[in-house]
Coordinates of C-alpha atoms in Angstrom, one line a residue:
M248 CA 0.0 0.0 0.0
M249 CA 2.5 2.6 1.1
A250 CA 4.8 1.9 -1.9
G251 CA 2.2 3.4 -4.1
I252 CA 2.1 6.7 -2.2
R253 CA 4.1 9.5 -3.9
S254 CA 6.7 11.4 -1.9
K255 CA 7.3 14.0 -4.5
N256 CA 5.6 15.5 -7.5
T257 CA 2.2 15.2 -5.9
R258 CA -0.7 17.0 -7.6
I259 CA -0.6 19.8 -5.0
E260 CA 3.2 20.3 -5.4
V261 CA 3.0 20.4 -9.2
S262 CA 0.1 22.9 -9.2
L263 CA 1.9 25.1 -6.7
R264 CA 5.2 24.9 -8.8
K265 CA 3.2 25.8 -12.0
A266 CA 1.7 28.8 -10.2
L267 CA 5.1 30.0 -9.0
F268 CA 6.7 29.5 -12.4
A269 CA 3.9 31.5 -14.0
Q270 CA 4.7 34.3 -11.5
G271 CA 8.3 34.3 -12.8
F272 CA 10.0 32.4 -10.0
R273 CA 12.7 29.8 -10.8
Y274 CA 13.5 27.0 -8.4
R275 CA 15.0 23.6 -7.8
I276 CA 13.0 20.7 -6.6
N277 CA 13.8 18.1 -3.9
D278 CA 17.4 19.2 -3.3
A279 CA 19.0 16.4 -1.4
R280 CA 21.9 18.6 -0.4
L281 CA 19.6 20.4 2.1
P282 CA 18.2 19.0 5.3
G283 CA 14.8 17.5 4.8
K284 CA 15.0 17.6 1.0
P285 CA 12.7 20.6 0.6
D286 CA 10.0 20.3 -2.1
I287 CA 10.9 23.7 -3.6
V288 CA 14.1 25.6 -3.3
L289 CA 14.4 29.2 -4.3
P290 CA 18.2 29.9 -4.1
R291 CA 17.8 33.6 -5.2
Y292 CA 15.7 34.3 -2.1
R293 CA 17.6 31.8 0.1
A294 CA 14.2 30.2 0.8
V295 CA 12.7 26.7 0.8
V296 CA 9.1 25.5 0.7
F297 CA 7.8 22.3 2.1
V298 CA 4.4 21.1 0.9
H299 CA 3.1 18.9 3.7
G300 CA 0.3 16.4 3.3
C301 CA -2.1 16.7 6.2
F302 CA -2.3 13.0 6.8
W303 CA 1.4 12.1 6.5
H304 CA 2.6 15.1 8.7
G305 CA -0.2 14.9 11.2
H306 CA -1.8 18.3 10.7
D307 CA -4.7 19.2 13.1
C308 CA -7.4 19.7 10.4
S309 CA -10.3 18.0 8.7
L310 CA -8.1 16.1 6.3
F311 CA -6.3 14.2 9.1
R312 CA -7.7 11.2 10.9
L313 CA -5.6 8.6 12.6
P314 CA -6.5 5.2 11.1
A315 CA -8.6 2.9 13.4
S316 CA -6.5 -0.2 12.5
N317 CA -2.9 -0.5 13.5
T318 CA -3.1 2.8 15.5
D319 CA 0.2 2.4 17.3
F320 CA 2.1 2.0 14.1
W321 CA 0.5 5.1 12.5
R322 CA 0.9 7.2 15.7
T323 CA 4.6 6.4 15.8
K324 CA 5.1 7.0 12.1
I325 CA 3.3 10.4 12.1
D326 CA 5.1 11.5 15.3
T327 CA 8.4 10.5 13.7
N328 CA 7.5 12.5 10.6
R329 CA 6.6 15.6 12.8
A330 CA 10.0 15.3 14.6
R331 CA 11.9 15.0 11.3
D332 CA 10.0 18.1 9.9
E333 CA 10.8 20.1 13.0
R334 CA 14.5 19.1 12.9
A335 CA 14.9 19.9 9.2
C336 CA 13.3 23.3 9.6
G337 CA 15.6 24.1 12.5
E338 CA 18.7 23.0 10.6
L339 CA 17.7 25.0 7.6
A340 CA 17.1 28.1 9.7
A341 CA 20.5 27.6 11.4
Q342 CA 22.1 27.6 7.9
G343 CA 20.4 30.9 7.0
W344 CA 17.5 29.6 4.9
R345 CA 14.0 31.0 5.1
V346 CA 11.4 28.2 5.5
A347 CA 7.8 28.1 4.3
V348 CA 5.4 25.3 5.1
I349 CA 2.3 24.9 3.0
W350 CA -0.3 22.5 4.3
E351 CA -2.4 20.4 1.9
C352 CA -5.6 21.8 3.5
A353 CA -4.6 25.3 2.3
I354 CA -4.9 24.1 -1.3
R355 CA -7.6 21.5 -1.0
G356 CA -10.0 21.1 1.9
K357 CA -13.0 22.8 3.6
K358 CA -11.2 26.1 4.2
E359 CA -9.0 26.1 1.1
A360 CA -7.4 29.3 -0.1
G361 CA -6.7 27.8 -3.5
V362 CA -3.4 27.5 -5.4
M363 CA -3.3 31.0 -6.7
A364 CA -3.9 32.6 -3.3
V365 CA -1.2 30.4 -1.8
A366 CA 1.2 31.3 -4.6
E367 CA 0.4 35.0 -4.0
S368 CA 1.1 34.6 -0.3
L369 CA 4.4 32.9 -1.1
Q370 CA 5.3 35.7 -3.5
A371 CA 4.6 38.4 -0.8
W372 CA 6.6 36.4 1.7
L373 CA 9.6 36.1 -0.6
K374 CA 9.6 39.8 -1.4
I375 CA 9.4 41.0 2.2
G376 CA 12.1 38.7 3.5
A377 CA 10.4 37.3 6.6
P378 CA 12.2 34.2 8.1
Q379 CA 9.1 31.9 8.3
L380 CA 5.8 31.3 6.7
V381 CA 3.1 28.7 7.5
I382 CA 0.0 28.6 5.3
R383 CA -2.9 26.4 6.7
G384 CA -6.4 25.8 5.4

């Protein structure tokens, strides 16, 4: 089952990358040289973007529900993912990178903002130079 789950080039990532490209941003994807292999790397702005799936990263929203079967396994897996995310963001910040986290529910979900709105928020964040950005649904 889990072998069929994509870890990169998900629909949400691709749609966000297309929107950023249309706005004139150029980027690298899944750069293994950086902690956490960020989904989008914008070297010109010294910024990285993580696009987190609400289930896999344990976001407290309507898209996340802990499975009823094998609960201990899933709780451990999701807690490990959260710890890894936190560690990667800390390491990137220590190296001088600006970090944005875009949650899946911001692009699809009950309170979605939509891809273009998220891309515009990212654009504003990149221009003002703030160290962090988190976009939730």
